[in-house]
Amino acid sequence: MRKKIAAANWKMNLSWKEGNELINQLLDRHPAINNGHQVILAVPFPYLTLAAKLIAGRSDFALAAQNCYHLPAGAYTGEVSASMLASIGIKYCVVGHSERREYQQETPAQLADKLQLCFNHAITPIFCCGEPLPIRENGDPSRYVTDQLIASLSSLAPEQIAQLIIAYEPIWAIGTGKTASSAQAQEMHLAIRNYLRDTYGSSIAAEIPILYGGSVKSSNATEIFANPDVDGGLVGGASLIADEFSAIIKALP
Ligand code: PGA
């Protein structure tokens, strides 16, 4: 059985004082996460080691970096490598978030390199995909997302693919308050899983958690997470509020 995951993506938000308080509230409200579910907090780089101290001893909570660089090391001022993340014990990294694809012009080839570097350092990537509004309205969203997977996953070995977490995040639903309907989410997750099954076989496809992201909140999480191919969420705005994120954790089936 694949894990159900509630992942928080803080993006570039919160002071450490606020972040510290938020994590402590979550830990207090969830002395144990039920059913082997996993909570992952993608906090800004400077908070990773601070947050690690707070969650020490809680294997049901883990930390993710929000990004890593696509090259292993060198003269790249301001960048953070996968090996650096591994050296401070980070086990997850978000790769290919639509905001980075758009604002930092990250290319599918760079994302493939990031995925490889993560795997080289035993970091589980949370690989993001999702279509923009014009494709949702006038195009073929399943084809678009499958093409994103082909473009960045094809160079990986099947054993690596089996370790991946995928986040389907329709761009038109991120931070907009618009959520994909439960049926749209399931349809896209199934398309992703079918692609994985056709390419890597059914046992690998069955193992890969596929998270939904895009305006997940306490009021819609239960319905979205109830879909057979939705394995939890990657949550932005609502993950910054203890009550909201706590309810989202509880909504994992
Ligand atoms: P949102 O962001 O929940 O604020 O829509 C989700 C994400 O970008 O991961």
Tab-separated table of C-alpha atoms and ligand atoms in Angstrom:
chain	number	residue	atom	x	y	z
A	1	MET	CA	0.000	0.000	0.000
A	2	ARG	CA	1.355	3.396	-0.928
A	3	LYS	CA	1.681	6.051	1.734
A	4	LYS	CA	-0.844	8.866	2.108
A	5	ILE	CA	0.903	12.200	2.444
A	6	ALA	CA	-0.025	15.692	3.603
A	7	ALA	CA	2.744	17.968	2.333
A	8	ALA	CA	2.980	21.648	3.219
A	9	ASN	CA	4.629	24.042	0.795
A	10	TRP	CA	5.345	27.227	2.722
A	11	LYS	CA	6.890	28.875	-0.367
A	12	MET	CA	8.506	32.232	0.603
A	13	ASN	CA	6.329	32.853	3.647
A	14	LEU	CA	6.583	33.144	7.456
A	15	SER	CA	9.321	34.412	9.758
A	16	TRP	CA	11.098	31.708	11.739
A	17	LYS	CA	9.176	32.813	14.832
A	18	GLU	CA	5.906	32.168	12.990
A	19	GLY	CA	7.170	28.950	11.419
A	20	ASN	CA	8.409	27.647	14.754
A	21	GLU	CA	5.021	28.323	16.315
A	22	LEU	CA	3.188	26.656	13.432
A	23	ILE	CA	5.277	23.470	13.618
A	24	ASN	CA	4.887	23.284	17.394
A	25	GLN	CA	1.113	23.665	17.041
A	26	LEU	CA	1.006	20.846	14.480
A	27	LEU	CA	3.134	18.573	16.667
A	28	ASP	CA	0.917	19.290	19.680
A	29	ARG	CA	-2.295	18.634	17.782
A	30	HIS	CA	-0.948	15.442	16.219
A	31	PRO	CA	0.938	13.489	18.893
A	32	ALA	CA	0.935	10.673	16.344
A	33	ILE	CA	-0.145	10.628	12.708
A	34	ASN	CA	-2.585	7.758	12.152
A	35	ASN	CA	-2.356	4.850	9.747
A	36	GLY	CA	1.283	5.341	8.801
A	37	HIS	CA	0.451	8.581	6.992
A	38	GLN	CA	3.331	10.995	6.427
A	39	VAL	CA	3.436	14.748	7.003
A	40	ILE	CA	6.092	16.568	4.971
A	41	LEU	CA	6.916	20.229	5.531
A	42	ALA	CA	8.632	22.013	2.634
A	43	VAL	CA	10.058	24.977	4.508
A	44	PRO	CA	12.448	27.669	3.217
A	45	PHE	CA	16.149	26.673	3.178
A	46	PRO	CA	17.194	28.717	6.254
A	47	TYR	CA	14.601	26.944	8.395
A	48	LEU	CA	15.518	23.354	7.506
A	49	THR	CA	17.953	22.685	10.361
A	50	LEU	CA	15.844	24.695	12.825
A	51	ALA	CA	12.717	22.747	11.896
A	52	ALA	CA	14.655	19.470	12.087
A	53	LYS	CA	15.287	20.112	15.785
A	54	LEU	CA	11.546	20.546	16.395
A	55	ILE	CA	10.507	17.316	14.676
A	56	ALA	CA	13.419	15.222	16.008
A	57	GLY	CA	12.138	11.797	17.048
A	58	ARG	CA	8.926	12.105	14.964
A	59	SER	CA	9.258	9.842	11.932
A	60	ASP	CA	5.677	10.748	10.950
A	61	PHE	CA	6.920	14.296	10.259
A	62	ALA	CA	9.651	14.991	7.695
A	63	LEU	CA	11.144	18.007	5.980
A	64	ALA	CA	11.493	18.835	2.321
A	65	ALA	CA	13.541	21.460	0.560
A	66	GLN	CA	11.512	23.467	-1.942
A	67	ASN	CA	14.194	23.172	-4.608
A	68	CYS	CA	17.778	22.174	-5.302
A	69	TYR	CA	20.216	23.181	-8.037
A	70	HIS	CA	20.558	21.122	-11.208
A	71	LEU	CA	24.344	20.888	-10.972
A	72	PRO	CA	26.263	19.017	-8.282
A	73	ALA	CA	28.606	21.733	-6.934
A	74	GLY	CA	30.684	24.713	-7.919
A	75	ALA	CA	30.690	28.463	-8.456
A	76	TYR	CA	26.910	29.055	-8.408
A	77	THR	CA	26.437	31.800	-5.849
A	78	GLY	CA	23.181	31.552	-3.964
A	79	GLU	CA	22.322	28.018	-5.051
A	80	VAL	CA	21.863	24.927	-2.863
A	81	SER	CA	22.864	21.440	-4.008
A	82	ALA	CA	21.204	18.094	-3.369
A	83	SER	CA	24.391	16.894	-1.651
A	84	MET	CA	24.203	19.831	0.793
A	85	LEU	CA	20.602	18.917	1.616
A	86	ALA	CA	21.582	15.289	2.143
A	87	SER	CA	24.464	16.377	4.382
A	88	ILE	CA	21.986	17.940	6.836
A	89	GLY	CA	19.673	14.929	6.731
A	90	ILE	CA	16.955	16.195	4.378
A	91	LYS	CA	14.994	13.325	2.851
A	92	TYR	CA	12.620	15.087	0.404
A	93	CYS	CA	12.879	17.845	-2.187
A	94	VAL	CA	10.215	19.514	-4.314
A	95	VAL	CA	11.329	19.510	-7.957
A	96	GLY	CA	9.709	21.371	-10.832
A	97	HIS	CA	7.092	23.417	-9.012
A	98	SER	CA	5.199	25.473	-11.598
A	99	GLU	CA	6.336	28.710	-9.939
A	100	ARG	CA	9.961	27.732	-10.534
A	101	ARG	CA	9.247	26.540	-14.065
A	102	GLU	CA	7.652	29.933	-14.753
A	103	TYR	CA	9.690	32.480	-12.763
A	104	GLN	CA	13.100	30.771	-12.892
A	105	GLN	CA	12.646	29.361	-16.393
A	106	GLU	CA	13.492	25.854	-15.192
A	107	THR	CA	13.613	23.502	-18.163
A	108	PRO	CA	12.538	19.842	-18.335
A	109	ALA	CA	16.197	18.858	-18.882
A	110	GLN	CA	17.277	20.738	-15.745
A	111	LEU	CA	14.493	19.052	-13.809
A	112	ALA	CA	15.723	15.657	-15.022
A	113	ASP	CA	19.197	16.564	-13.699
A	114	LYS	CA	17.735	17.659	-10.349
A	115	LEU	CA	15.840	14.372	-10.033
A	116	GLN	CA	19.010	12.402	-10.750
A	117	LEU	CA	20.978	14.421	-8.185
A	118	CYS	CA	18.279	13.876	-5.576
A	119	PHE	CA	18.374	10.120	-6.164
A	120	ASN	CA	22.188	10.138	-6.044
A	121	HIS	CA	21.875	11.539	-2.523
A	122	ALA	CA	18.966	9.392	-1.314
A	123	ILE	CA	16.535	12.312	-1.393
A	124	THR	CA	12.981	11.503	-2.504
A	125	PRO	CA	11.857	14.059	-5.076
A	126	ILE	CA	8.314	15.399	-5.085
A	127	PHE	CA	8.016	16.018	-8.807
A	128	CYS	CA	5.393	18.607	-9.770
A	129	CYS	CA	3.411	18.667	-12.985
A	130	GLY	CA	0.217	20.364	-14.107
A	131	GLU	CA	-1.379	22.208	-16.975
A	132	PRO	CA	-1.995	25.962	-17.440
A	133	LEU	CA	-5.500	27.362	-17.952
A	134	PRO	CA	-5.453	27.555	-21.786
A	135	ILE	CA	-4.641	23.838	-21.945
A	136	ARG	CA	-7.436	23.068	-19.454
A	137	GLU	CA	-9.904	25.119	-21.506
A	138	ASN	CA	-8.878	24.339	-25.078
A	139	GLY	CA	-6.278	21.601	-25.017
A	140	ASP	CA	-5.581	18.111	-23.747
A	141	PRO	CA	-4.541	18.302	-20.071
A	142	SER	CA	-3.694	14.580	-19.816
A	143	ARG	CA	-1.445	14.781	-22.859
A	144	TYR	CA	0.218	17.963	-21.546
A	145	VAL	CA	0.990	16.421	-18.160
A	146	THR	CA	2.136	13.134	-19.677
A	147	ASP	CA	4.512	15.111	-21.891
A	148	GLN	CA	5.897	16.824	-18.767
A	149	LEU	CA	6.538	13.407	-17.223
A	150	ILE	CA	8.172	12.068	-20.382
A	151	ALA	CA	10.375	15.172	-20.662
A	152	SER	CA	11.850	14.896	-17.152
A	153	LEU	CA	11.504	11.258	-16.086
A	154	SER	CA	12.665	9.389	-19.176
A	155	SER	CA	16.349	9.376	-18.228
A	156	LEU	CA	15.676	7.801	-14.822
A	157	ALA	CA	15.956	4.082	-14.104
A	158	PRO	CA	12.743	2.217	-13.202
A	159	GLU	CA	14.119	1.602	-9.661
A	160	GLN	CA	14.379	5.377	-9.273
A	161	ILE	CA	10.914	6.010	-10.696
A	162	ALA	CA	9.581	3.586	-8.079
A	163	GLN	CA	10.899	5.932	-5.349
A	164	LEU	CA	9.263	9.064	-6.728
A	165	ILE	CA	6.410	11.136	-5.337
A	166	ILE	CA	4.418	13.019	-7.962
A	167	ALA	CA	2.331	16.132	-7.304
A	168	TYR	CA	-0.336	17.020	-9.857
A	169	GLU	CA	-0.920	20.749	-9.517
A	170	PRO	CA	-3.051	22.407	-12.201
A	171	ILE	CA	-1.539	25.880	-12.532
A	172	TRP	CA	-4.937	27.553	-12.748
A	173	ALA	CA	-5.791	26.168	-9.311
A	174	ILE	CA	-2.635	27.264	-7.475
A	175	GLY	CA	-3.246	30.116	-5.055
A	176	THR	CA	-6.367	31.117	-6.985
A	177	GLY	CA	-9.030	29.645	-4.741
A	178	LYS	CA	-10.172	27.567	-7.739
A	179	THR	CA	-9.797	23.872	-7.099
A	180	ALA	CA	-10.026	21.127	-9.647
A	181	SER	CA	-13.250	19.273	-9.038
A	182	SER	CA	-12.863	15.966	-7.320
A	183	ALA	CA	-13.685	14.253	-10.639
A	184	GLN	CA	-11.102	16.336	-12.549
A	185	ALA	CA	-8.446	15.497	-9.952
A	186	GLN	CA	-9.200	11.766	-10.124
A	187	GLU	CA	-9.245	11.830	-13.935
A	188	MET	CA	-5.788	13.452	-14.079
A	189	HIS	CA	-4.319	11.249	-11.362
A	190	LEU	CA	-5.589	8.191	-13.190
A	191	ALA	CA	-4.045	9.460	-16.448
A	192	ILE	CA	-0.708	9.881	-14.650
A	193	ARG	CA	-0.947	6.427	-13.093
A	194	ASN	CA	-1.897	4.885	-16.431
A	195	TYR	CA	1.155	6.485	-18.029
A	196	LEU	CA	3.352	5.105	-15.227
A	197	ARG	CA	1.764	1.656	-15.596
A	198	ASP	CA	2.185	1.581	-19.374
A	199	THR	CA	5.803	2.741	-19.109
A	200	TYR	CA	7.109	1.088	-15.946
A	201	GLY	CA	4.631	-1.678	-15.164
A	202	SER	CA	1.717	-1.990	-12.787
A	203	SER	CA	3.634	-2.743	-9.596
A	204	ILE	CA	5.746	0.425	-9.880
A	205	ALA	CA	2.687	2.494	-10.883
A	206	ALA	CA	0.765	1.190	-7.877
A	207	GLU	CA	3.534	2.241	-5.473
A	208	ILE	CA	3.933	5.895	-6.472
A	209	PRO	CA	2.040	8.415	-4.323
A	210	ILE	CA	0.357	11.069	-6.476
A	211	LEU	CA	-0.554	14.177	-4.501
A	212	TYR	CA	-3.057	16.798	-5.581
A	213	GLY	CA	-2.133	20.478	-5.211
A	214	GLY	CA	-4.051	23.654	-5.979
A	215	SER	CA	-6.151	25.479	-3.371
A	216	VAL	CA	-6.533	22.450	-1.121
A	217	LYS	CA	-8.209	23.530	2.108
A	218	SER	CA	-9.998	21.932	5.035
A	219	SER	CA	-13.346	22.321	3.267
A	220	ASN	CA	-12.384	20.350	0.133
A	221	ALA	CA	-9.602	18.009	1.303
A	222	THR	CA	-11.836	15.129	2.385
A	223	GLU	CA	-13.618	14.927	-0.966
A	224	ILE	CA	-10.432	15.242	-3.043
A	225	PHE	CA	-8.452	12.761	-0.914
A	226	ALA	CA	-11.239	10.192	-1.125
A	227	ASN	CA	-10.427	9.509	-4.793
A	228	PRO	CA	-8.707	6.165	-5.384
A	229	ASP	CA	-5.735	7.661	-7.236
A	230	VAL	CA	-5.260	10.717	-5.000
A	231	ASP	CA	-2.784	9.929	-2.243
A	232	GLY	CA	-2.900	13.215	-0.354
A	233	GLY	CA	-2.042	16.812	-1.072
A	234	LEU	CA	0.671	19.388	-1.607
A	235	VAL	CA	-0.754	22.412	0.140
A	236	GLY	CA	0.376	26.031	-0.152
A	237	GLY	CA	-1.746	28.784	1.397
A	238	ALA	CA	-3.736	26.561	3.751
A	239	SER	CA	-0.550	24.990	5.127
A	240	LEU	CA	0.395	28.309	6.751
A	241	ILE	CA	-2.563	28.127	9.152
A	242	ALA	CA	-2.370	25.515	11.918
A	243	ASP	CA	-6.140	24.874	12.063
A	244	GLU	CA	-6.377	24.461	8.309
A	245	PHE	CA	-3.374	22.210	7.830
A	246	SER	CA	-4.276	20.172	10.858
A	247	ALA	CA	-7.722	19.521	9.386
A	248	ILE	CA	-6.094	18.594	6.061
A	249	ILE	CA	-3.854	16.063	7.828
A	250	LYS	CA	-6.971	14.583	9.449
A	251	ALA	CA	-8.680	14.410	6.048
A	252	LEU	CA	-6.187	11.785	4.816
A	253	PRO	CA	-8.284	8.642	4.497
B	1	PGA	P1	-1.993	26.555	-2.986
B	1	PGA	O1	-0.535	26.123	-3.519
B	1	PGA	O2	-2.440	25.477	-2.037
B	1	PGA	O3	-1.771	27.880	-2.284
B	1	PGA	O4	-2.876	26.669	-4.168
B	1	PGA	C1	-0.236	24.794	-3.804
B	1	PGA	C2	1.175	24.684	-4.326
B	1	PGA	O5	1.593	25.548	-5.101
B	1	PGA	O6	1.899	23.735	-3.987
